[in-house]
């Protein structure tokens, strides 16, 4: 592993928690070069909702590549792109009565967010975007400005402006009515809040600590945006593609965002891919006004199209709910024994420990026991579970048991 | 093609010039679904320097995927990443005596630029970055601020600040000594130019009109940056990976940038991939201070490693120079016949026509004749040639002949 | 009056409410060129706390000017400046145990605020300043950024950044604990609130609608700033110099701000004059780092020194409290009869009417009846009383009676 | 003098060069409290063009104050304001065929500049303002952003944006054609220069080093602004009111700015006063959109009106030119003897020494010899002469002789 330390930048992060070299993977398991296999409750930070190297998707990808099909096309028309557009329209949008234009903003989540923010500002002619406490939207400057984490923000090296941060759901522990401040500031022409172009929100804040917004709160936000003529952007990059159950995490609340950002599990196979969706009347882009070299990465069109077969019925959604209940039960037991607050929804759940170091120690103990998982939250105080949605019941049970042991072990007295 | 028009955003661009649907590709040729084959002088806007679906790289990729190797790993250690680091170090950095740390900033060029700008600002504690007229560095807000194109800038919806734009080489047609203004403003504490963190530059401005900087000018810039304690960032995203001859386009000038951005042809196969390289003492990142979901896309490590075999000797560089001369000769003939200024270097060349519409019409005529190429420059006044570096002499000659015919045809009187 | 309409900019404002031409003034009365005399409940928007043309101050000013004393001195030493510094130190600072350095930042309130903000940012090395809803701090860009009023903000023509607006005392009608959000965002490293340099606050928001902060709230704010190592700036431009009773309006709360801004009534005679006061350890200015042509306007030193005689005992403070009670009683009667919420403190009081147009109509009716007063608040919904502190009991009673009549008259049905 | 050091902020500046306490003044002479009289070649940094305590203006001021006339009126109509408007219109605007609306933006130069910038941005809907190297426009954030001096800029504590700095006349020593870069960047849609709202310029840069713009350059700038639909703002705060000869310093060039800022000598007596003038069609202000407590300081209306008697014929202008020639001759002799470059125009002249410390030492030597003068320029390398325009020939000769001696004395070897 010497070359990583010598040649790669200090910015590397996950490798510090997992001191091994991974080689192969299948489903919910990852194997390192020594042959040791780990159970994966991390799933590429939510990028591998269908597990590693799903055989059906894999075959489609191999066939595509073997046939010398187009790999890279910018935004030229390709057969693979047409197939993706058709399938996404039929499988995802139409059944949900969502009338969205589709933009390929570049292959990563932060591209999707940047495109959303640019479009919202261009369309409304306004500059301020409302973000929420503990939001995470990406690392490029536009997305970083609407991200809460102070370490990430500090990396910008310049002030991050044109944003007003409002409290997320339950941020003040129920001690104030939802949107009280937000509504008041919008209604008051002396509030100092310049009229916002949009609000950008995650339905569950993954990086921010698995904070879930209730359906009521989301409906309240959508209503507020509508009444005040602001656009509502849902960043569904981590929580979309079924992570909380339905394809879009906002479906449960019944809202229809003006703009939606998707990425991570969208390609279904870990390939870089992202979308920005928006109501047709927002499509005020000039041709080429936003572009990007890898906005037409055809292998991702292919795997994403294949992955959408998971969504031709509601099996996966149902299973995710059931597994989510199981996770909740197991976490509740851990919390009962060791303290901690349950967080999240569906298969994005975790425990926030008041001993903020405990989550990190538990993850280290889990790694030793063959389970991959990460922390989240501003103080890394949340042990975060993101198993593949396709995990077997046995694997899920095994992982939860390892977690239970790991938390117990991590609570042992630590050397000074 | 109806679904593209109906479902995809108006932001799409190349597809408007090429009204067909592409299906497969091999080397310098692209075939549409009707079976028509085009000669490719576009090469994915410089992302396919080794042509489409290079057989050797393809086999490596297929083997890797077929073996259920790790696809997505964020910044965990993987076998494929180690192999890439080792090879890049041995084949690229060591022979050129370049001592760079390597950051995987996310899979696209704009990620690489954002990371470079953030690091330069963090390291120096300064905010202003000097950019150059007609620069193009990307579409996310940090990269867009150092980009000159007014249409792209207008898409931001907020003012783009913390940047001072200086004239690029030959911007003022030799009517003023190089760096006269830049030096004067740096030396003068009353100039209003806040001390810059860095200058960011392309050695040849691809999108900006194939404007080449001379080796002298680049050396002058590097010297100026050194004397004034500013970092020099070379954005080698389009011109690197051999586009102008050597692996790094700045090699001819003998300069050693503090930070280098690579992407586009880096993966060698059209897969999203990017690097930010920097001198070790600049590596002041906190772990995770900059991150990104697809910064560990292992198939790209694999193809990039395979592509580096092109660089184990100097054959490709020599060939590129020879082909570049051939292109120059053909373009000179066209310019002699139809007017226009020769632009670019190596296999990034073109003609700027004073009839600004001519380049666009010539590209349309070329498409009709089976040749894919694009325009560049602030008024799309440049017919831009980016053939694969691996193009055969015959194909190159064919394409240049088609171009000649197309320019001639495009000069015919146009219907009103 | 034709020349005003023809030659002066449309930006003029008060003259639209008072369609006459004023000529002379004495104490609480202003006389127009037709000889009509008005009772003044406006007092130069709080700039004439000691009434118009106070005879004692006037004599000092005339003597000074008649003797060819220095008028304009920038920041050179003058006899008049020394006398002011000595007197301000002895009469104002020392008795209150306030250890402040004194800066002459230019002659107006907005200069004082700009200097305060610059110093707070320079001293802390941070950029964000926390402002409060409905704050008013001035019209130059730094001060305007911390001002809430949307019309004023809109005049900037550029986005106003580096500021986060928090709810002022009672902004949410007691439906949330004081500083709940502020404390939470400061404690939470993921809140998106970059660590602030300072908070800037008015103890009573004059332009914002005569909103008073309670002593408890101010103490809470001072405590919060101390605990979080933020500077507390009190803008006492309108409420200082005795407007609420004591010389500094924050005295009642017992807090000691880090920085204080004074202007308006400071010269005691309507002459442009302003101060920025700060704790000695904050005095990190380089010589000349902030300057201004009229920062040494000696006639203002002279009148300000003379005006401080009002503060050699506590008579004025006591009287102001008594008169304030009288005003409160009269306003309570009006509110009882016509509805409305009492606002303000001391001799800065008013009524906010829920019929937002009523305050404006009442002021117009008062003008017709010989009383000058203005509205405030984001919707001009507050009838605002700022009589001279030196007003006689009879004049105060007369004015309050005119106000009562004017409100009644203004409630009459209006012509369509 | 102990109290100044103890109580006043370290930001004080001039008093460090002139270690005495001034008491009275008359015409071109200032007397300190010990009775020592100094000849004044500083004139309040250009605020006392008619000398100290001009007897005729003084009498008008004393009469006004003695009569209990209105002192402070915000923007209500007053007799004194009407008289000023009428006189300014008749004496200044009409004879020069200038059709300007008049705004009272607050009493200082920086207020006038802030109002100008706000109006230009509001009117055009654009954000960027072009400023010039070594410009000085004021200390509030809007004006500071268009100011070049790095020490002043550093005081802001936040980045100063929305500005692009272009080279002032002769900035590059004639090595490049005027406006070459400016024109090119405006014409080139890829230049990165967002379309500017306005350019702001001084005809002679007082603080920046007495750099004069030629009439040709000013005409070129006005023409460029007109062709590119940008507003031209002339900041005539230091060079207006006759400092270079004519009332407006731009008259010689024949240009008509869109917006003009006046202050300093406008009141004629050292009273804070400023104007922003603009073409009537630019008057898009909402009532009260820009305001300020001391925008109606009537004693300044009175003295300014009285001062305009100097402009009812062309005597003063002629005299200033003659005196300017005399100054130039004397400075040429000094430059011939001691080296140095002549700078400035009219009665704003000086010498830039290549030994940058010499100007400061010469000013110190001059003070010892009874002459007050200051340095300017980014390195304080310019000995700057701003005598009152009304100075007698004898006093002018005396001062120039003292200057000659002082420079000679300051060139003596300095102790290490």
PDB file of N, CA, C and O in Angstrom, chain C residues 238-273:
ATOM      1  N   UNK C 238     -29.215  56.137  15.779  1.00  0.00           N
ATOM      2  CA  UNK C 238     -30.499  56.825  16.003  1.00  0.00           C
ATOM      3  C   UNK C 238     -30.920  56.760  17.463  1.00  0.00           C
ATOM      4  O   UNK C 238     -31.550  57.684  17.963  1.00  0.00           O
ATOM      5  N   UNK C 239     -30.602  55.683  18.155  1.00  0.00           N
ATOM      6  CA  UNK C 239     -31.106  55.518  19.521  1.00  0.00           C
ATOM      7  C   UNK C 239     -30.134  56.040  20.581  1.00  0.00           C
ATOM      8  O   UNK C 239     -30.513  56.183  21.740  1.00  0.00           O
ATOM      9  N   UNK C 240     -28.887  56.341  20.191  1.00  0.00           N
ATOM     10  CA  UNK C 240     -27.937  56.887  21.146  1.00  0.00           C
ATOM     11  C   UNK C 240     -28.176  58.365  21.393  1.00  0.00           C
ATOM     12  O   UNK C 240     -29.179  58.937  20.932  1.00  0.00           O
ATOM     13  N   UNK C 241     -27.251  58.981  22.135  1.00  0.00           N
ATOM     14  CA  UNK C 241     -27.365  60.414  22.466  1.00  0.00           C
ATOM     15  C   UNK C 241     -28.682  60.696  23.163  1.00  0.00           C
ATOM     16  O   UNK C 241     -29.302  61.746  22.948  1.00  0.00           O
ATOM     17  N   UNK C 242     -29.123  59.740  23.960  1.00  0.00           N
ATOM     18  CA  UNK C 242     -30.243  59.994  24.862  1.00  0.00           C
ATOM     19  C   UNK C 242     -31.631  59.713  24.342  1.00  0.00           C
ATOM     20  O   UNK C 242     -32.618  59.878  25.064  1.00  0.00           O
ATOM     21  N   UNK C 243     -31.748  59.253  23.129  1.00  0.00           N
ATOM     22  CA  UNK C 243     -33.079  59.088  22.531  1.00  0.00           C
ATOM     23  C   UNK C 243     -33.988  58.167  23.358  1.00  0.00           C
ATOM     24  O   UNK C 243     -35.196  58.405  23.451  1.00  0.00           O
ATOM     25  N   UNK C 244     -33.419  57.154  23.981  1.00  0.00           N
ATOM     26  CA  UNK C 244     -34.260  56.262  24.799  1.00  0.00           C
ATOM     27  C   UNK C 244     -34.114  56.560  26.303  1.00  0.00           C
ATOM     28  O   UNK C 244     -34.682  55.848  27.119  1.00  0.00           O
ATOM     29  N   UNK C 245     -33.335  57.570  26.620  1.00  0.00           N
ATOM     30  CA  UNK C 245     -33.110  57.920  28.035  1.00  0.00           C
ATOM     31  C   UNK C 245     -31.639  58.133  28.317  1.00  0.00           C
ATOM     32  O   UNK C 245     -31.155  59.262  28.291  1.00  0.00           O
ATOM     33  N   UNK C 246     -30.888  57.077  28.545  1.00  0.00           N
ATOM     34  CA  UNK C 246     -29.457  57.231  28.825  1.00  0.00           C
ATOM     35  C   UNK C 246     -28.680  57.626  27.565  1.00  0.00           C
ATOM     36  O   UNK C 246     -29.218  57.523  26.459  1.00  0.00           O
ATOM     37  N   UNK C 247     -27.417  58.063  27.776  1.00  0.00           N
ATOM     38  CA  UNK C 247     -26.654  58.490  26.596  1.00  0.00           C
ATOM     39  C   UNK C 247     -26.563  57.368  25.578  1.00  0.00           C
ATOM     40  O   UNK C 247     -26.884  57.564  24.408  1.00  0.00           O
ATOM     41  N   UNK C 248     -26.102  56.210  26.028  1.00  0.00           N
ATOM     42  CA  UNK C 248     -26.100  55.056  25.126  1.00  0.00           C
ATOM     43  C   UNK C 248     -27.369  54.258  25.376  1.00  0.00           C
ATOM     44  O   UNK C 248     -27.713  53.967  26.532  1.00  0.00           O
ATOM     45  N   UNK C 249     -28.002  53.834  24.338  1.00  0.00           N
ATOM     46  CA  UNK C 249     -29.278  53.145  24.517  1.00  0.00           C
ATOM     47  C   UNK C 249     -29.093  51.768  25.131  1.00  0.00           C
ATOM     48  O   UNK C 249     -30.043  51.178  25.625  1.00  0.00           O
ATOM     49  N   UNK C 250     -27.861  51.256  25.106  1.00  0.00           N
ATOM     50  CA  UNK C 250     -27.642  49.908  25.648  1.00  0.00           C
ATOM     51  C   UNK C 250     -27.354  49.924  27.136  1.00  0.00           C
ATOM     52  O   UNK C 250     -27.193  48.869  27.747  1.00  0.00           O
ATOM     53  N   UNK C 251     -27.289  51.102  27.733  1.00  0.00           N
ATOM     54  CA  UNK C 251     -26.917  51.169  29.151  1.00  0.00           C
ATOM     55  C   UNK C 251     -27.905  50.413  30.043  1.00  0.00           C
ATOM     56  O   UNK C 251     -27.505  49.751  31.003  1.00  0.00           O
ATOM     57  N   UNK C 252     -29.174  50.510  29.720  1.00  0.00           N
ATOM     58  CA  UNK C 252     -30.180  49.850  30.551  1.00  0.00           C
ATOM     59  C   UNK C 252     -29.957  48.343  30.645  1.00  0.00           C
ATOM     60  O   UNK C 252     -30.285  47.721  31.641  1.00  0.00           O
ATOM     61  N   UNK C 253     -29.414  47.783  29.579  1.00  0.00           N
ATOM     62  CA  UNK C 253     -29.231  46.330  29.575  1.00  0.00           C
ATOM     63  C   UNK C 253     -27.944  45.901  30.275  1.00  0.00           C
ATOM     64  O   UNK C 253     -27.749  44.724  30.556  1.00  0.00           O
ATOM     65  N   UNK C 254     -27.081  46.860  30.518  1.00  0.00           N
ATOM     66  CA  UNK C 254     -25.839  46.529  31.214  1.00  0.00           C
ATOM     67  C   UNK C 254     -24.771  45.899  30.349  1.00  0.00           C
ATOM     68  O   UNK C 254     -23.716  45.505  30.853  1.00  0.00           O
ATOM     69  N   UNK C 255     -25.019  45.795  29.061  1.00  0.00           N
ATOM     70  CA  UNK C 255     -24.000  45.185  28.195  1.00  0.00           C
ATOM     71  C   UNK C 255     -22.912  46.196  27.834  1.00  0.00           C
ATOM     72  O   UNK C 255     -23.126  47.407  27.925  1.00  0.00           O
ATOM     73  N   UNK C 256     -21.765  45.678  27.441  1.00  0.00           N
ATOM     74  CA  UNK C 256     -20.686  46.523  26.921  1.00  0.00           C
ATOM     75  C   UNK C 256     -20.317  46.016  25.532  1.00  0.00           C
ATOM     76  O   UNK C 256     -19.627  45.002  25.390  1.00  0.00           O
ATOM     77  N   UNK C 257     -20.800  46.696  24.499  1.00  0.00           N
ATOM     78  CA  UNK C 257     -20.481  46.249  23.137  1.00  0.00           C
ATOM     79  C   UNK C 257     -18.984  46.341  22.874  1.00  0.00           C
ATOM     80  O   UNK C 257     -18.270  47.108  23.517  1.00  0.00           O
ATOM     81  N   UNK C 258     -18.534  45.576  21.909  1.00  0.00           N
ATOM     82  CA  UNK C 258     -17.143  45.678  21.491  1.00  0.00           C
ATOM     83  C   UNK C 258     -16.919  46.913  20.633  1.00  0.00           C
ATOM     84  O   UNK C 258     -15.852  47.518  20.676  1.00  0.00           O
ATOM     85  N   UNK C 259     -17.925  47.233  19.851  1.00  0.00           N
ATOM     86  CA  UNK C 259     -17.850  48.382  18.941  1.00  0.00           C
ATOM     87  C   UNK C 259     -19.184  49.117  19.017  1.00  0.00           C
ATOM     88  O   UNK C 259     -20.235  48.481  19.087  1.00  0.00           O
ATOM     89  N   UNK C 260     -19.120  50.451  19.002  1.00  0.00           N
ATOM     90  CA  UNK C 260     -20.339  51.268  19.037  1.00  0.00           C
ATOM     91  C   UNK C 260     -20.250  52.311  17.932  1.00  0.00           C
ATOM     92  O   UNK C 260     -19.197  52.923  17.735  1.00  0.00           O
ATOM     93  N   UNK C 261     -21.351  52.490  17.222  1.00  0.00           N
ATOM     94  CA  UNK C 261     -21.444  53.527  16.196  1.00  0.00           C
ATOM     95  C   UNK C 261     -22.355  54.649  16.668  1.00  0.00           C
ATOM     96  O   UNK C 261     -23.479  54.385  17.111  1.00  0.00           O
ATOM     97  N   UNK C 262     -21.883  55.872  16.552  1.00  0.00           N
ATOM     98  CA  UNK C 262     -22.683  57.046  16.929  1.00  0.00           C
ATOM     99  C   UNK C 262     -22.689  58.037  15.769  1.00  0.00           C
ATOM    100  O   UNK C 262     -21.693  58.186  15.071  1.00  0.00           O
ATOM    101  N   UNK C 263     -23.799  58.756  15.627  1.00  0.00           N
ATOM    102  CA  UNK C 263     -23.859  59.851  14.664  1.00  0.00           C
ATOM    103  C   UNK C 263     -25.117  60.663  14.961  1.00  0.00           C
ATOM    104  O   UNK C 263     -25.404  60.895  16.143  1.00  0.00           O
ATOM    105  N   UNK C 264     -25.838  61.072  13.980  1.00  0.00           N
ATOM    106  CA  UNK C 264     -27.086  61.843  14.104  1.00  0.00           C
ATOM    107  C   UNK C 264     -26.978  62.964  15.153  1.00  0.00           C
ATOM    108  O   UNK C 264     -26.396  64.001  14.870  1.00  0.00           O
ATOM    109  N   UNK C 265     -27.490  62.736  16.384  1.00  0.00           N
ATOM    110  CA  UNK C 265     -27.529  63.828  17.354  1.00  0.00           C
ATOM    111  C   UNK C 265     -26.187  64.104  18.025  1.00  0.00           C
ATOM    112  O   UNK C 265     -26.112  64.946  18.921  1.00  0.00           O
ATOM    113  N   UNK C 266     -25.155  63.412  17.589  1.00  0.00           N
ATOM    114  CA  UNK C 266     -23.865  63.553  18.268  1.00  0.00           C
ATOM    115  C   UNK C 266     -23.352  64.982  18.237  1.00  0.00           C
ATOM    116  O   UNK C 266     -22.809  65.488  19.225  1.00  0.00           O
ATOM    117  N   UNK C 267     -23.525  65.672  17.107  1.00  0.00           N
ATOM    118  CA  UNK C 267     -23.041  67.055  17.018  1.00  0.00           C
ATOM    119  C   UNK C 267     -23.971  68.013  17.771  1.00  0.00           C
ATOM    120  O   UNK C 267     -23.606  69.159  17.989  1.00  0.00           O
ATOM    121  N   UNK C 268     -25.151  67.555  18.084  1.00  0.00           N
ATOM    122  CA  UNK C 268     -26.074  68.368  18.871  1.00  0.00           C
ATOM    123  C   UNK C 268     -26.721  69.510  18.132  1.00  0.00           C
ATOM    124  O   UNK C 268     -27.544  70.241  18.693  1.00  0.00           O
ATOM    125  N   UNK C 269     -26.363  69.681  16.863  1.00  0.00           N
ATOM    126  CA  UNK C 269     -26.850  70.881  16.161  1.00  0.00           C
ATOM    127  C   UNK C 269     -27.190  70.565  14.705  1.00  0.00           C
ATOM    128  O   UNK C 269     -27.413  71.456  13.908  1.00  0.00           O
ATOM    129  N   UNK C 270     -27.190  69.296  14.384  1.00  0.00           N
ATOM    130  CA  UNK C 270     -27.500  68.921  13.005  1.00  0.00           C
ATOM    131  C   UNK C 270     -26.304  68.916  12.080  1.00  0.00           C
ATOM    132  O   UNK C 270     -26.445  68.760  10.872  1.00  0.00           O
ATOM    133  N   UNK C 271     -25.101  69.069  12.629  1.00  0.00           N
ATOM    134  CA  UNK C 271     -23.901  69.031  11.788  1.00  0.00           C
ATOM    135  C   UNK C 271     -23.467  67.578  11.560  1.00  0.00           C
ATOM    136  O   UNK C 271     -23.548  66.757  12.479  1.00  0.00           O
ATOM    137  N   UNK C 272     -22.998  67.285  10.366  1.00  0.00           N
ATOM    138  CA  UNK C 272     -22.547  65.909  10.081  1.00  0.00           C
ATOM    139  C   UNK C 272     -21.383  65.516  10.987  1.00  0.00           C
ATOM    140  O   UNK C 272     -20.371  66.237  11.029  1.00  0.00           O
ATOM    141  N   UNK C 273     -21.558  64.418  11.668  1.00  0.00           N
ATOM    142  CA  UNK C 273     -20.541  63.975  12.620  1.00  0.00           C
ATOM    143  C   UNK C 273     -20.841  62.535  13.014  1.00  0.00           C
ATOM    144  O   UNK C 273     -22.000  62.162  13.176  1.00  0.00           O
TER     145      UNK C 273
END
